[in-house]
């Protein structure tokens, strides 16, 4: 009799342990691996996955072109349970066209810090000091994933957030034009795709007083491209790309080797080294550029009625026979007039800007 009672007690204890284990497991924060997996899931698969993790669909919102779906963690309704989980957790998926990013939100600061620690251990890095985490929004990068951390506050409640996005890159065989490089929006993405040996950190001198940190793809080759970043600290978000010419790089000061003519061609047909005659033919109409009596000598004016977009493709012309006083005294010159005067102009460099 006592033996049967003991067996029953053991069974009840074991069953209670399993129930407690399930509750504890459901109450845990999502792990780094969970979050990384979700960056690859379709909407339908994500909904199923989160449901198994204890999250329920809570509706969606749309702001301009962004549709955001929300999932809330289902907590126990047992108010008398002193050990009940009181942490509020939500999960968001924001779709923007063909791209999407996910955001995990929790009121648990320890849980948030533990997740950040997991990402750092896995190789995610930030060029910003993280000693003020989470008060300061930080950007972490690793391979094709970006992680942004920040917090929001409503009344006395703070929500700690981790936002992840997996970058999709074109196939190598599809990178044929200079414009295709706009897909690489950070130094980390360049290193991940093209390899560490093909991407260098450098300094670019716009002037004596204006110096910026930049990234250079295929340094000192005919396929060299200089990436100027809007965010210099994290080296991400393209300001513009520079092609052709002898760019004002710190590394170029010590380099005496001749760099072959830049081989990148734009979808518009523009390329560094092409003649003014070819550029005029591509545009289909006359256009203007600044002369020698201007601080912007050689720069093509952005206003243009022809086929080319000089706002996104900012061109600087070089000249092989413009040492005379007539050119030096000119502020603005028409391309047709320069051709009629047999001026030997050519495309010296091109700055490519992302479309706004």
CSV table of C-alpha atoms in Angstrom, one decimal:
chain,number,residue,atom,x,y,z
A,1,UNK,CA,0.0,0.0,0.0
A,2,UNK,CA,2.7,2.4,1.0
A,3,UNK,CA,4.6,1.5,-2.2
A,4,UNK,CA,1.6,2.3,-4.4
A,5,UNK,CA,1.2,5.7,-2.6
A,6,UNK,CA,4.8,6.5,-3.2
A,7,UNK,CA,4.5,5.7,-6.9
A,8,UNK,CA,1.4,7.9,-7.2
A,9,UNK,CA,3.2,10.8,-5.3
A,10,UNK,CA,6.2,10.4,-7.7
A,11,UNK,CA,3.9,10.5,-10.7
A,12,UNK,CA,2.1,13.6,-9.5
A,13,UNK,CA,5.4,15.3,-8.6
A,14,UNK,CA,6.9,14.5,-12.1
A,15,UNK,CA,3.7,15.7,-13.8
A,16,UNK,CA,3.8,19.0,-11.8
A,17,UNK,CA,7.5,19.4,-12.7
A,18,UNK,CA,6.6,19.0,-16.4
A,19,UNK,CA,3.9,21.6,-16.1
A,20,UNK,CA,6.2,24.0,-14.3
A,21,UNK,CA,8.9,23.4,-17.0
A,22,UNK,CA,6.4,24.3,-19.8
A,23,UNK,CA,5.4,27.5,-18.0
A,24,UNK,CA,9.0,28.5,-17.4
A,25,UNK,CA,9.9,27.7,-21.0
A,26,UNK,CA,7.0,29.8,-22.4
A,27,UNK,CA,7.9,32.6,-20.1
A,28,UNK,CA,11.5,32.9,-21.3
A,29,UNK,CA,12.6,35.6,-23.6
A,30,UNK,CA,13.1,34.5,-27.3
A,31,UNK,CA,16.7,33.5,-27.9
A,32,UNK,CA,19.1,35.0,-30.4
A,33,UNK,CA,18.7,31.9,-32.6
A,34,UNK,CA,14.9,32.3,-32.5
A,35,UNK,CA,15.2,35.9,-33.6
A,36,UNK,CA,17.7,35.1,-36.4
A,37,UNK,CA,15.4,32.3,-37.7
A,38,UNK,CA,12.5,34.7,-37.9
A,39,UNK,CA,14.4,37.0,-40.3
A,40,UNK,CA,14.2,34.2,-42.9
A,41,UNK,CA,10.5,33.2,-42.5
A,42,UNK,CA,7.6,34.0,-44.7
A,43,UNK,CA,4.6,35.7,-43.0
A,44,UNK,CA,2.6,32.4,-42.8
A,45,UNK,CA,5.6,30.4,-41.3
A,46,UNK,CA,6.3,33.2,-38.9
A,47,UNK,CA,2.8,33.2,-37.6
A,48,UNK,CA,2.9,29.5,-37.0
A,49,UNK,CA,6.3,29.6,-35.3
A,50,UNK,CA,5.3,32.5,-33.0
A,51,UNK,CA,2.1,30.7,-32.1
A,52,UNK,CA,4.1,27.7,-30.9
A,53,UNK,CA,6.2,30.1,-28.8
A,54,UNK,CA,3.1,31.4,-27.0
A,55,UNK,CA,2.4,34.5,-29.1
A,56,UNK,CA,-1.0,35.4,-30.5
A,57,UNK,CA,-1.7,37.6,-33.5
A,58,UNK,CA,-2.9,41.0,-32.4
A,59,UNK,CA,-3.7,42.8,-35.7
A,60,UNK,CA,-1.8,45.1,-38.1
A,61,UNK,CA,-1.3,48.7,-38.9
A,62,UNK,CA,-0.3,50.5,-42.0
A,63,UNK,CA,1.7,53.7,-42.2
A,64,UNK,CA,2.3,54.9,-45.8
A,65,UNK,CA,4.0,51.9,-47.5
A,66,UNK,CA,4.8,50.0,-44.3
A,67,UNK,CA,2.5,47.3,-43.0
A,68,UNK,CA,3.2,46.1,-39.4
A,69,UNK,CA,1.8,42.9,-37.9
A,70,UNK,CA,1.8,42.5,-34.1
A,71,UNK,CA,2.0,39.4,-32.0
A,72,UNK,CA,1.6,39.6,-28.2
A,73,UNK,CA,2.7,37.0,-25.7
A,74,UNK,CA,-0.2,35.1,-24.0
A,75,UNK,CA,0.2,35.4,-20.3
A,76,UNK,CA,-1.7,33.3,-17.7
A,77,UNK,CA,-4.9,34.9,-16.4
A,78,UNK,CA,-4.3,33.4,-12.9
A,79,UNK,CA,-4.0,36.6,-10.9
A,80,UNK,CA,-3.6,34.7,-7.6
A,81,UNK,CA,-0.5,33.0,-8.8
A,82,UNK,CA,2.4,34.9,-7.1
A,83,UNK,CA,4.9,33.3,-9.6
A,84,UNK,CA,3.0,34.4,-12.7
A,85,UNK,CA,5.0,36.0,-15.4
A,86,UNK,CA,4.5,39.8,-15.4
A,87,UNK,CA,6.8,40.6,-18.2
A,88,UNK,CA,5.1,42.2,-21.3
A,89,UNK,CA,6.5,40.9,-24.6
A,90,UNK,CA,5.5,41.7,-28.2
A,91,UNK,CA,6.8,40.9,-31.6
A,92,UNK,CA,6.4,43.0,-34.8
A,93,UNK,CA,6.9,42.3,-38.4
A,94,UNK,CA,7.1,45.3,-40.7
A,95,UNK,CA,6.8,44.8,-44.4
A,96,UNK,CA,8.1,47.5,-46.8
A,97,UNK,CA,7.6,46.4,-50.4
A,98,UNK,CA,9.5,43.2,-50.9
A,99,UNK,CA,11.6,43.7,-47.7
A,100,UNK,CA,10.8,43.4,-44.1
A,101,UNK,CA,12.3,43.7,-40.6
A,102,UNK,CA,11.3,42.3,-37.3
A,103,UNK,CA,11.2,43.9,-33.8
A,104,UNK,CA,11.2,42.1,-30.5
A,105,UNK,CA,9.9,44.2,-27.5
A,106,UNK,CA,10.1,43.3,-23.9
A,107,UNK,CA,9.8,45.1,-20.5
A,108,UNK,CA,12.5,43.0,-19.1
A,109,UNK,CA,15.9,44.8,-18.9
A,110,UNK,CA,17.8,41.7,-17.8
A,111,UNK,CA,16.3,39.7,-20.7
A,112,UNK,CA,17.1,42.5,-23.1
A,113,UNK,CA,20.7,42.7,-22.0
A,114,UNK,CA,21.1,39.0,-22.1
A,115,UNK,CA,19.9,38.9,-25.8
A,116,UNK,CA,22.4,41.7,-26.7
A,117,UNK,CA,25.2,39.7,-25.0
A,118,UNK,CA,24.3,36.7,-27.1
A,119,UNK,CA,24.5,38.7,-30.3
A,120,UNK,CA,27.8,40.2,-29.3
A,121,UNK,CA,29.2,36.8,-28.5
A,122,UNK,CA,28.0,35.6,-32.0
A,123,UNK,CA,30.1,38.3,-33.7
A,124,UNK,CA,27.8,41.3,-33.9
A,125,UNK,CA,29.7,44.5,-33.4
A,126,UNK,CA,29.0,48.2,-33.0
A,127,UNK,CA,31.3,51.1,-33.6
A,128,UNK,CA,29.5,53.0,-30.9
A,129,UNK,CA,30.4,52.6,-27.2
A,130,UNK,CA,27.7,50.4,-25.6
A,131,UNK,CA,28.4,51.3,-22.0
A,132,UNK,CA,25.2,53.5,-22.1
A,133,UNK,CA,23.1,50.6,-23.3
A,134,UNK,CA,20.1,50.7,-23.4
A,135,UNK,CA,19.7,54.5,-22.9
A,136,UNK,CA,21.4,55.1,-26.3
A,137,UNK,CA,20.2,53.6,-29.5
A,138,UNK,CA,22.9,51.4,-31.0
A,139,UNK,CA,23.5,49.7,-34.3
A,140,UNK,CA,25.2,46.2,-34.4
A,141,UNK,CA,26.2,44.5,-37.7
A,142,UNK,CA,27.4,41.1,-38.7
A,143,UNK,CA,27.5,39.6,-42.2
A,144,UNK,CA,24.1,40.2,-43.8
A,145,UNK,CA,22.2,41.1,-40.6
A,146,UNK,CA,21.8,44.4,-38.9
A,147,UNK,CA,20.6,44.8,-35.3
A,148,UNK,CA,19.3,48.0,-33.8
A,149,UNK,CA,18.6,48.4,-30.1
A,150,UNK,CA,16.5,51.1,-28.5
A,151,UNK,CA,13.9,51.7,-25.9
A,152,UNK,CA,10.5,53.4,-25.8
A,153,UNK,CA,8.7,54.7,-22.8
A,154,UNK,CA,5.0,55.1,-22.0
A,155,UNK,CA,3.9,56.4,-18.6
A,156,UNK,CA,6.1,54.5,-16.2
A,157,UNK,CA,6.7,51.5,-18.5
A,158,UNK,CA,9.8,51.0,-20.5
A,159,UNK,CA,10.0,48.7,-23.5
A,160,UNK,CA,13.4,47.5,-24.6
A,161,UNK,CA,13.5,46.8,-28.4
A,162,UNK,CA,15.7,44.8,-30.7
A,163,UNK,CA,15.1,45.3,-34.4
A,164,UNK,CA,16.6,42.9,-37.0
A,165,UNK,CA,16.8,42.9,-40.7
A,166,UNK,CA,18.4,40.4,-43.1
A,167,UNK,CA,19.9,42.1,-46.2
A,168,UNK,CA,19.2,40.5,-49.6
A,169,UNK,CA,21.9,41.0,-52.1
A,170,UNK,CA,21.9,40.4,-55.9
A,171,UNK,CA,23.8,37.5,-57.4
A,172,UNK,CA,27.3,38.2,-58.4
A,173,UNK,CA,26.5,37.6,-62.0
A,174,UNK,CA,23.8,40.3,-61.8
A,175,UNK,CA,26.3,43.0,-60.7
A,176,UNK,CA,27.0,44.5,-64.2
A,177,UNK,CA,26.5,48.2,-63.7
A,178,UNK,CA,27.8,50.8,-61.3
A,179,UNK,CA,24.2,51.4,-60.2
A,180,UNK,CA,24.0,47.8,-58.9
A,181,UNK,CA,26.5,48.7,-56.1
A,182,UNK,CA,23.8,50.8,-54.4
A,183,UNK,CA,22.5,47.5,-53.0
A,184,UNK,CA,25.5,47.5,-50.6
A,185,UNK,CA,24.5,50.0,-47.9
A,186,UNK,CA,27.3,49.4,-45.3
A,187,UNK,CA,31.0,48.5,-45.0
A,188,UNK,CA,30.0,45.3,-43.4
A,189,UNK,CA,27.8,44.2,-46.3
A,190,UNK,CA,30.7,45.0,-48.8
A,191,UNK,CA,33.1,42.8,-46.7
A,192,UNK,CA,30.5,40.0,-46.4
A,193,UNK,CA,29.8,39.9,-50.2
A,194,UNK,CA,33.1,40.8,-51.8
A,195,UNK,CA,35.5,39.6,-49.2
A,196,UNK,CA,37.7,41.4,-46.6
A,197,UNK,CA,40.7,41.6,-49.0
A,198,UNK,CA,38.7,43.6,-51.5
A,199,UNK,CA,37.3,46.2,-49.1
A,200,UNK,CA,39.5,48.8,-47.4
A,201,UNK,CA,38.9,51.5,-44.8
A,202,UNK,CA,40.2,54.9,-45.9
A,203,UNK,CA,40.0,58.7,-45.5
A,204,UNK,CA,38.6,61.0,-48.2
A,205,UNK,CA,39.7,64.6,-48.4
A,206,UNK,CA,36.9,66.8,-49.9
A,207,UNK,CA,39.0,69.8,-48.8
A,208,UNK,CA,41.6,70.7,-46.1
A,209,UNK,CA,38.8,71.2,-43.5
A,210,UNK,CA,36.4,68.5,-44.7
A,211,UNK,CA,37.6,65.0,-44.2
A,212,UNK,CA,35.4,61.9,-43.9
A,213,UNK,CA,35.9,58.2,-43.3
A,214,UNK,CA,35.1,56.0,-46.3
A,215,UNK,CA,35.2,52.5,-47.7
A,216,UNK,CA,37.0,51.6,-50.9
A,217,UNK,CA,36.0,48.6,-53.0
A,218,UNK,CA,38.8,47.2,-55.2
A,219,UNK,CA,41.4,49.8,-54.2
A,220,UNK,CA,43.9,50.8,-56.9
A,221,UNK,CA,42.3,48.9,-59.7
A,222,UNK,CA,40.2,49.7,-62.7
A,223,UNK,CA,37.1,48.7,-60.7
A,224,UNK,CA,37.8,51.0,-57.7
A,225,UNK,CA,34.7,52.6,-56.1
A,226,UNK,CA,34.7,54.9,-53.1
A,227,UNK,CA,31.7,54.6,-50.7
A,228,UNK,CA,30.9,57.8,-48.8
A,229,UNK,CA,28.6,57.2,-45.8
A,230,UNK,CA,26.0,59.3,-44.2
A,231,UNK,CA,26.7,57.5,-40.9
A,232,UNK,CA,30.5,57.7,-40.7
A,233,UNK,CA,30.6,56.0,-37.2
A,234,UNK,CA,28.9,52.8,-38.3
A,235,UNK,CA,29.9,53.2,-41.9
A,236,UNK,CA,26.5,52.7,-43.4
A,237,UNK,CA,23.7,54.4,-45.4
A,238,UNK,CA,25.2,55.6,-48.7
A,239,UNK,CA,25.7,59.3,-49.2
A,240,UNK,CA,27.2,58.7,-52.6
A,241,UNK,CA,29.6,56.6,-54.6
A,242,UNK,CA,32.6,57.9,-56.4
A,243,UNK,CA,33.9,56.5,-59.7
A,244,UNK,CA,36.9,57.5,-61.9
A,245,UNK,CA,39.5,60.2,-61.6
A,246,UNK,CA,42.4,60.2,-59.1
A,247,UNK,CA,40.3,60.3,-56.0
A,248,UNK,CA,41.5,62.2,-53.0
A,249,UNK,CA,42.1,59.2,-50.7
A,250,UNK,CA,44.7,59.1,-47.9
A,251,UNK,CA,46.0,55.8,-49.3
A,252,UNK,CA,46.6,57.5,-52.7
A,253,UNK,CA,49.1,59.9,-51.2
A,254,UNK,CA,51.7,57.1,-50.8
A,255,UNK,CA,50.6,55.2,-54.0
A,256,UNK,CA,52.6,56.2,-57.1
A,257,UNK,CA,51.2,53.5,-59.3
A,258,UNK,CA,49.1,54.5,-62.3
A,259,UNK,CA,45.4,53.4,-61.9
A,260,UNK,CA,43.9,52.2,-65.2
A,261,UNK,CA,40.8,54.0,-66.6
A,262,UNK,CA,37.8,53.1,-64.4
A,263,UNK,CA,35.8,50.3,-66.1
A,264,UNK,CA,32.4,50.7,-64.4
A,265,UNK,CA,29.6,51.6,-66.7
A,266,UNK,CA,26.3,53.1,-65.6
A,267,UNK,CA,22.9,51.9,-66.8
A,268,UNK,CA,22.5,55.3,-68.5
A,269,UNK,CA,25.6,54.5,-70.6
A,270,UNK,CA,27.8,57.0,-68.8
A,271,UNK,CA,31.4,55.9,-67.9
A,272,UNK,CA,34.4,57.7,-66.6
A,273,UNK,CA,36.8,58.6,-69.4
A,274,UNK,CA,34.2,59.1,-72.1
A,275,UNK,CA,34.5,62.2,-74.2
A,276,UNK,CA,32.2,65.2,-74.0
A,277,UNK,CA,31.0,64.4,-77.5
A,278,UNK,CA,29.8,60.9,-76.3
A,279,UNK,CA,28.2,62.5,-73.3
A,280,UNK,CA,26.4,65.0,-75.4
A,281,UNK,CA,25.1,62.3,-77.7
A,282,UNK,CA,23.8,60.2,-74.8
A,283,UNK,CA,22.0,63.2,-73.4
A,284,UNK,CA,20.3,64.1,-76.7
A,285,UNK,CA,20.4,67.8,-75.9
A,286,UNK,CA,22.8,70.5,-75.0
A,287,UNK,CA,23.7,71.0,-71.3
A,288,UNK,CA,25.8,73.3,-69.2
A,289,UNK,CA,28.8,73.0,-66.9
A,290,UNK,CA,30.9,75.3,-64.8
A,291,UNK,CA,34.0,76.9,-66.4
A,292,UNK,CA,37.4,78.0,-65.0
A,293,UNK,CA,36.0,81.1,-63.3
A,294,UNK,CA,34.0,79.0,-60.8
A,295,UNK,CA,34.7,77.1,-57.6
A,296,UNK,CA,33.0,74.2,-59.2
A,297,UNK,CA,35.0,74.1,-62.4
A,298,UNK,CA,34.1,71.2,-64.6
A,299,UNK,CA,31.0,70.2,-62.7
A,300,UNK,CA,27.9,69.6,-64.9
A,301,UNK,CA,24.9,71.6,-63.8
A,302,UNK,CA,22.1,69.4,-62.4
A,303,UNK,CA,19.3,71.1,-64.4
A,304,UNK,CA,19.0,69.2,-67.6
A,305,UNK,CA,16.2,68.7,-70.2
A,306,UNK,CA,17.9,65.8,-71.9
A,307,UNK,CA,17.8,62.0,-71.3
A,308,UNK,CA,20.4,61.9,-68.5
A,309,UNK,CA,19.8,62.5,-64.8
A,310,UNK,CA,22.6,64.7,-63.6
A,311,UNK,CA,21.0,64.9,-60.2
A,312,UNK,CA,21.7,61.3,-59.4
A,313,UNK,CA,24.8,61.0,-61.6
A,314,UNK,CA,26.8,64.1,-60.7
A,315,UNK,CA,29.6,64.5,-63.4
A,316,UNK,CA,32.9,66.4,-63.2
A,317,UNK,CA,34.6,67.0,-66.5
A,318,UNK,CA,38.3,67.2,-67.1
A,319,UNK,CA,40.0,69.1,-70.0
A,320,UNK,CA,43.2,68.6,-71.9
A,321,UNK,CA,43.3,72.0,-73.7
A,322,UNK,CA,41.8,74.5,-71.3
A,323,UNK,CA,44.8,76.5,-70.1
A,324,UNK,CA,43.9,79.7,-72.0
A,325,UNK,CA,42.4,82.8,-70.5
A,326,UNK,CA,39.1,82.4,-72.3
A,327,UNK,CA,38.3,79.3,-70.4
A,328,UNK,CA,39.7,80.8,-67.2
A,329,UNK,CA,37.3,83.7,-67.5
A,330,UNK,CA,34.2,81.6,-68.2
A,331,UNK,CA,31.7,80.9,-65.4
A,332,UNK,CA,29.2,78.6,-67.2
A,333,UNK,CA,29.8,76.9,-70.6
A,334,UNK,CA,27.4,75.1,-73.0
A,335,UNK,CA,28.5,71.7,-74.1
A,336,UNK,CA,27.8,72.6,-77.8
A,337,UNK,CA,29.9,75.7,-77.6
A,338,UNK,CA,32.8,73.7,-76.0
A,339,UNK,CA,32.6,71.1,-78.9
A,340,UNK,CA,32.5,73.9,-81.5
A,341,UNK,CA,35.7,75.3,-80.0
A,342,UNK,CA,37.3,71.9,-80.2
A,343,UNK,CA,37.8,71.7,-76.5
A,344,UNK,CA,38.9,68.2,-75.4
A,345,UNK,CA,36.7,67.6,-72.4
A,346,UNK,CA,36.1,64.1,-70.9
A,347,UNK,CA,34.3,62.6,-67.9
A,348,UNK,CA,36.9,62.8,-65.1
A,349,UNK,CA,34.7,61.4,-62.2
A,350,UNK,CA,31.1,60.6,-61.4
A,351,UNK,CA,29.3,60.8,-58.1
A,352,UNK,CA,26.4,58.4,-57.9
A,353,UNK,CA,23.6,59.3,-55.5
A,354,UNK,CA,20.8,56.9,-54.4
A,355,UNK,CA,17.4,57.9,-55.8
A,356,UNK,CA,15.4,60.0,-53.4
